[in-house]
XYZ file of N, CA and C in Angstrom:
219
model
N -27.793 63.957 14.342
C -28.639 64.987 15.503
C -29.145 65.745 15.261
N -30.070 65.704 16.044
C -31.425 66.866 15.682
C -31.045 67.604 16.837
N -30.787 68.962 16.838
C -30.808 69.773 17.741
C -32.273 70.559 18.072
N -32.615 71.337 19.213
C -33.808 71.657 20.044
C -34.076 72.934 18.574
N -32.935 73.547 18.303
C -33.580 74.813 17.232
C -34.161 74.035 15.971
N -33.779 72.623 15.403
C -34.228 72.397 14.493
C -36.042 72.543 14.647
N -36.148 71.942 15.824
C -37.724 72.027 15.786
C -38.397 73.159 15.790
N -37.441 74.032 16.078
C -38.450 75.563 15.491
C -37.957 75.762 13.967
N -37.555 75.449 13.498
C -36.626 75.162 12.338
C -38.344 74.734 11.189
N -38.767 73.532 11.976
C -39.459 72.724 11.249
C -41.132 73.509 11.595
N -41.249 73.818 12.557
C -42.365 74.995 12.970
C -42.609 75.775 12.166
N -41.507 76.686 12.224
C -41.554 78.152 11.193
C -41.577 77.712 9.299
N -41.001 76.537 9.468
C -41.010 76.043 7.484
C -42.661 76.036 7.302
N -43.097 75.083 8.243
C -44.457 74.872 8.104
C -45.517 76.435 7.868
N -44.804 77.254 9.454
C -45.679 77.915 9.210
C -45.898 79.093 7.849
N -44.616 79.334 7.153
C -44.478 79.879 6.060
C -45.056 79.381 4.812
N -44.981 77.663 4.978
C -45.598 77.266 3.727
C -47.072 77.334 3.694
N -47.777 77.548 4.979
C -49.202 77.446 5.311
C -49.609 79.421 4.947
N -48.836 79.946 5.479
C -49.481 81.418 5.375
C -49.294 81.561 3.755
N -48.484 81.104 3.127
C -48.039 81.526 1.327
C -49.403 80.599 0.777
N -50.127 79.720 1.048
C -51.235 78.656 0.831
C -52.486 79.669 0.926
N -52.374 80.180 2.310
C -54.010 80.327 2.569
C -53.956 82.185 2.871
N -52.880 82.964 3.027
C -52.663 84.342 2.691
C -54.004 84.697 1.913
N -54.963 85.736 1.884
C -55.799 86.214 1.114
C -55.278 87.161 0.051
N -54.214 87.829 0.022
C -53.679 88.611 -1.183
C -52.668 87.398 -2.026
N -52.665 86.405 -1.736
C -52.283 85.668 -2.872
C -53.586 84.810 -3.079
N -54.319 85.324 -3.711
C -55.549 84.877 -4.079
C -56.507 84.316 -3.204
N -56.417 83.951 -1.823
C -57.386 83.199 -1.150
C -58.934 83.274 -1.347
N -59.802 82.754 -0.805
C -61.070 83.320 -0.678
C -61.343 83.363 0.517
N -62.594 83.861 0.766
C -63.158 84.077 2.001
C -62.943 82.605 3.406
N -62.837 81.951 2.962
C -62.777 80.747 3.428
C -61.113 80.554 4.051
N -60.459 80.938 2.764
C -59.006 81.201 3.027
C -58.659 82.057 4.295
N -59.663 82.777 3.906
C -58.692 83.994 5.342
C -59.228 83.588 6.820
N -60.237 82.654 6.995
C -60.319 82.183 8.360
C -59.333 80.945 8.397
N -58.579 80.237 7.425
C -57.696 79.277 7.559
C -56.518 80.265 7.738
N -56.060 81.237 7.328
C -54.776 82.057 7.397
C -54.933 82.573 8.757
N -56.199 82.689 9.397
C -55.995 83.397 10.838
C -55.859 82.532 11.277
N -56.720 81.373 11.400
C -56.228 79.995 12.269
C -54.485 79.610 12.362
N -53.880 79.480 10.837
C -52.746 79.285 10.840
C -51.790 80.238 11.813
N -52.086 81.878 11.836
C -51.835 83.012 12.418
C -51.488 82.164 13.990
N -53.155 82.132 14.587
C -53.384 81.797 16.010
C -52.096 80.804 16.842
N -52.248 79.704 15.717
C -51.169 78.343 16.162
C -50.402 78.984 16.212
N -49.437 79.329 15.227
C -48.249 80.375 15.264
C -48.129 81.037 16.560
N -48.527 81.762 16.880
C -48.854 82.592 18.097
C -48.525 82.050 19.168
N -49.219 80.739 19.269
C -49.548 80.268 20.532
C -48.256 79.242 20.642
N -47.756 78.912 19.565
C -46.490 77.692 19.637
C -45.642 78.851 19.791
N -45.594 79.871 19.116
C -44.302 80.884 19.757
C -44.100 81.349 21.188
N -45.704 81.738 21.832
C -45.362 81.992 23.112
C -45.314 80.847 23.911
N -45.496 79.512 23.861
C -44.466 78.399 24.381
C -43.578 78.190 23.985
N -42.787 78.073 22.886
C -41.356 78.505 22.671
C -40.685 79.308 23.445
N -40.894 80.165 23.551
C -40.563 81.751 24.294
C -40.543 81.360 25.678
N -41.401 80.747 26.544
C -41.449 80.348 27.717
C -40.426 78.801 28.255
N -40.876 78.529 27.462
C -39.824 77.149 27.388
C -37.964 77.412 27.316
N -37.882 78.387 26.530
C -36.176 79.070 25.959
C -35.964 79.496 27.528
N -37.035 80.504 27.920
C -36.654 81.347 29.225
C -36.318 80.155 30.455
N -37.525 79.573 30.394
C -36.926 78.142 31.547
C -35.912 77.467 31.306
N -35.379 77.305 30.012
C -34.330 76.601 30.107
C -33.124 77.779 30.445
N -33.014 78.869 29.667
C -32.133 79.742 30.222
C -31.835 79.566 31.592
N -32.874 80.061 32.405
C -32.941 80.421 33.850
C -32.631 79.492 34.080
N -32.944 78.053 33.776
C -32.399 76.582 34.659
C -31.002 76.563 34.683
N -30.476 76.904 33.311
C -28.611 76.749 33.059
C -27.997 77.838 33.992
N -29.007 78.864 34.109
C -28.256 80.035 35.609
C -28.238 79.483 36.251
N -29.611 79.175 37.023
C -29.211 78.360 38.465
C -28.358 77.356 38.532
N -27.732 76.314 37.565
C -27.307 75.570 37.846
C -25.414 76.015 37.862
N -25.227 77.162 37.030
C -23.989 77.760 37.230
C -23.799 78.452 38.464
N -25.159 78.501 39.161
C -24.973 79.490 40.563
C -25.167 80.908 40.059
N -25.656 81.034 39.094
C -26.211 83.111 38.644
C -26.736 83.382 39.091
N -27.781 82.416 39.738
C -29.509 83.189 40.333
C -29.611 82.331 41.335
N -30.137 82.970 42.639
C -30.576 82.929 44.053
C -31.553 82.396 43.661
N -32.093 81.030 44.127
C -32.996 79.794 44.258
C -33.716 80.059 45.767
N -34.828 80.655 45.625
C -35.705 80.535 47.054
C -36.451 79.627 47.402
N -36.369 78.637 48.336
C -37.346 77.920 48.129
C -38.376 78.067 49.635
N -39.844 77.900 49.430
C -40.615 78.517 50.418
C -41.088 76.945 50.615
């Protein structure tokens, strides 16, 4: 069985692998710096999506337990 955290673990592992491959301080060229910045931007974007999804999940679970009052307009 694969848990939801394992998806983030896979993303994190791929990010670390690409950072090591493209980081300018590890002997990369100018082209590698562009690749490194793209890796950073992609990871930041995915992390933002992950945080929004996690917050929505927690909020939804709290609503199911009756801990949060939901207003319908």
